[in-house]
Amino acid sequence: MPVDTTELARYLIGKTIVRKVGRSRISGRIVETEAYPPGDSSGHGYRGQTARNHSLFLANGFAYVYLIYGVSYMLNVSSEEPGIGAGVLFRALEPLEGINLMERRRKTGKLTDLARGPGRLALALQIDRSLDGIDMCAEGPLWLGTAVRKTGHIGTSTRIGITREVGRLLRFFEVGSPFVSGPRALSMK
């Protein structure tokens, strides 16, 4: 896995996220990410390490989970050397396994909406703060798997839903995937 936030965000497109819940397995193919590199004022590591963002400062490959607006959990992976706070946000998945579990959690049967958007993704995979700090490079309750098929063309755009450093092209996505989130105009190039 690359030890560079932007490279990692691009590298993860097409790989899988696997979630083990009891005897059930839920997985999805990563089709959209956003990079929050060192020094990025929109990233959670920008102001330094705290008890809340500690996982961002671990070696690359650890889950950083936080609650946003008191409503939705967000799943990120730490992306740099230990002590450097940076990460990659998982924005969308193409569901692969455990689709019935995702449908129950998300209360929808529309496949393209199960894990499209970071809050939906976390809900579909049953992500919460108990997974914060988990090593995603080792098999356990949450891990990163290999690609299940060849990845299509990877596009870039500005990130979605931020107010600082808005012009940076740090969002990566599989062009043409119906599972990608955000405005279609941002996902065409």
GROMACS .gro file of N, CA, C and O in nm, residues 18-27 97-98 101-102 104-105 122-128 130-131 140-143:
model
  116
   18VAL      N    1  -1.392  -0.527   0.335
   18VAL     CA    2  -1.462  -0.644   0.388
   18VAL      C    3  -1.495  -0.618   0.534
   18VAL      O    4  -1.409  -0.576   0.612
   19ARG      N    5  -1.619  -0.645   0.570
   19ARG     CA    6  -1.667  -0.627   0.708
   19ARG      C    7  -1.724  -0.759   0.756
   19ARG      O    8  -1.812  -0.816   0.692
   20LYS      N    9  -1.671  -0.809   0.866
   20LYS     CA   10  -1.719  -0.933   0.928
   20LYS      C   11  -1.808  -0.893   1.045
   20LYS      O   12  -1.765  -0.819   1.133
   21VAL      N   13  -1.932  -0.937   1.044
   21VAL     CA   14  -2.027  -0.910   1.151
   21VAL      C   15  -2.082  -1.046   1.196
   21VAL      O   16  -2.161  -1.107   1.124
   22GLY      N   17  -2.037  -1.093   1.311
   22GLY     CA   18  -2.074  -1.227   1.355
   22GLY      C   19  -2.024  -1.328   1.254
   22GLY      O   20  -1.907  -1.328   1.218
   23ARG      N   21  -2.115  -1.411   1.203
   23ARG     CA   22  -2.076  -1.508   1.101
   23ARG      C   23  -2.102  -1.457   0.960
   23ARG      O   24  -2.078  -1.528   0.863
   24SER      N   25  -2.153  -1.335   0.951
   24SER     CA   26  -2.184  -1.277   0.820
   24SER      C   27  -2.067  -1.194   0.768
   24SER      O   28  -1.988  -1.142   0.844
   25ARG      N   29  -2.062  -1.185   0.637
   25ARG     CA   30  -1.957  -1.108   0.571
   25ARG      C   31  -2.025  -1.011   0.475
   25ARG      O   32  -2.110  -1.050   0.395
   26ILE      N   33  -1.985  -0.884   0.484
   26ILE     CA   34  -2.035  -0.779   0.397
   26ILE      C   35  -1.913  -0.723   0.325
   26ILE      O   36  -1.811  -0.699   0.387
   27SER      N   37  -1.925  -0.702   0.195
   27SER     CA   38  -1.811  -0.643   0.124
   27SER      C   39  -1.858  -0.558   0.008
   27SER      O   40  -1.971  -0.570  -0.040
   97GLU      N   41  -2.095  -0.852  -0.138
   97GLU     CA   42  -2.144  -0.959  -0.050
   97GLU      C   43  -2.230  -0.899   0.061
   97GLU      O   44  -2.210  -0.784   0.100
   98GLY      N   45  -2.323  -0.979   0.113
   98GLY     CA   46  -2.406  -0.933   0.224
   98GLY      C   47  -2.504  -0.825   0.182
   98GLY      O   48  -2.542  -0.740   0.264
  101LEU      N   49  -2.805  -0.783   0.398
  101LEU     CA   50  -2.777  -0.713   0.524
  101LEU      C   51  -2.769  -0.563   0.501
  101LEU      O   52  -2.818  -0.484   0.581
  102MET      N   53  -2.706  -0.523   0.391
  102MET     CA   54  -2.698  -0.381   0.357
  102MET      C   55  -2.838  -0.324   0.336
  102MET      O   56  -2.868  -0.213   0.382
  104ARG      N   57  -3.122  -0.424   0.461
  104ARG     CA   58  -3.191  -0.409   0.590
  104ARG      C   59  -3.141  -0.288   0.666
  104ARG      O   60  -3.220  -0.212   0.721
  105ARG      N   61  -3.011  -0.270   0.671
  105ARG     CA   62  -2.953  -0.156   0.744
  105ARG      C   63  -2.992  -0.024   0.679
  105ARG      O   64  -3.020   0.073   0.747
  122ALA      N   65  -2.101   0.374   0.548
  122ALA     CA   66  -2.077   0.333   0.687
  122ALA      C   67  -2.198   0.260   0.745
  122ALA      O   68  -2.182   0.159   0.814
  123LEU      N   69  -2.317   0.308   0.716
  123LEU     CA   70  -2.437   0.241   0.767
  123LEU      C   71  -2.451   0.102   0.705
  123LEU      O   72  -2.480   0.004   0.776
  124ALA      N   73  -2.429   0.091   0.575
  124ALA     CA   74  -2.440  -0.039   0.507
  124ALA      C   75  -2.341  -0.141   0.562
  124ALA      O   76  -2.373  -0.260   0.572
  125LEU      N   77  -2.221  -0.095   0.600
  125LEU     CA   78  -2.118  -0.186   0.651
  125LEU      C   79  -2.119  -0.200   0.803
  125LEU      O   80  -2.032  -0.265   0.860
  126GLN      N   81  -2.215  -0.137   0.869
  126GLN     CA   82  -2.224  -0.140   1.015
  126GLN      C   83  -2.097  -0.086   1.080
  126GLN      O   84  -2.040  -0.146   1.170
  127ILE      N   85  -2.056   0.031   1.033
  127ILE     CA   86  -1.936   0.097   1.083
  127ILE      C   87  -1.976   0.190   1.198
  127ILE      O   88  -2.071   0.266   1.186
  128ASP      N   89  -1.903   0.184   1.307
  128ASP     CA   90  -1.920   0.279   1.418
  128ASP      C   91  -1.785   0.300   1.485
  128ASP      O   92  -1.684   0.245   1.443
  130SER      N   93  -1.652   0.186   1.737
  130SER     CA   94  -1.584   0.068   1.792
  130SER      C   95  -1.476   0.016   1.696
  130SER      O   96  -1.386  -0.057   1.738
  131LEU      N   97  -1.483   0.055   1.568
  131LEU     CA   98  -1.385   0.010   1.468
  131LEU      C   99  -1.270   0.109   1.450
  131LEU      O  100  -1.177   0.082   1.375
  140GLY      N  101  -0.975  -0.919   1.007
  140GLY     CA  102  -1.039  -0.901   1.136
  140GLY      C  103  -1.183  -0.858   1.113
  140GLY      O  104  -1.245  -0.900   1.015
  141PRO      N  105  -1.237  -0.769   1.196
  141PRO     CA  106  -1.375  -0.727   1.175
  141PRO      C  107  -1.392  -0.632   1.056
  141PRO      O  108  -1.501  -0.615   1.004
  142LEU      N  109  -1.281  -0.571   1.010
  142LEU     CA  110  -1.285  -0.476   0.898
  142LEU      C  111  -1.147  -0.476   0.832
  142LEU      O  112  -1.047  -0.453   0.898
  143TRP      N  113  -1.143  -0.503   0.702
  143TRP     CA  114  -1.013  -0.503   0.635
  143TRP      C  115  -1.026  -0.468   0.488
  143TRP      O  116  -1.136  -0.471   0.431
   0.00000   0.00000   0.00000
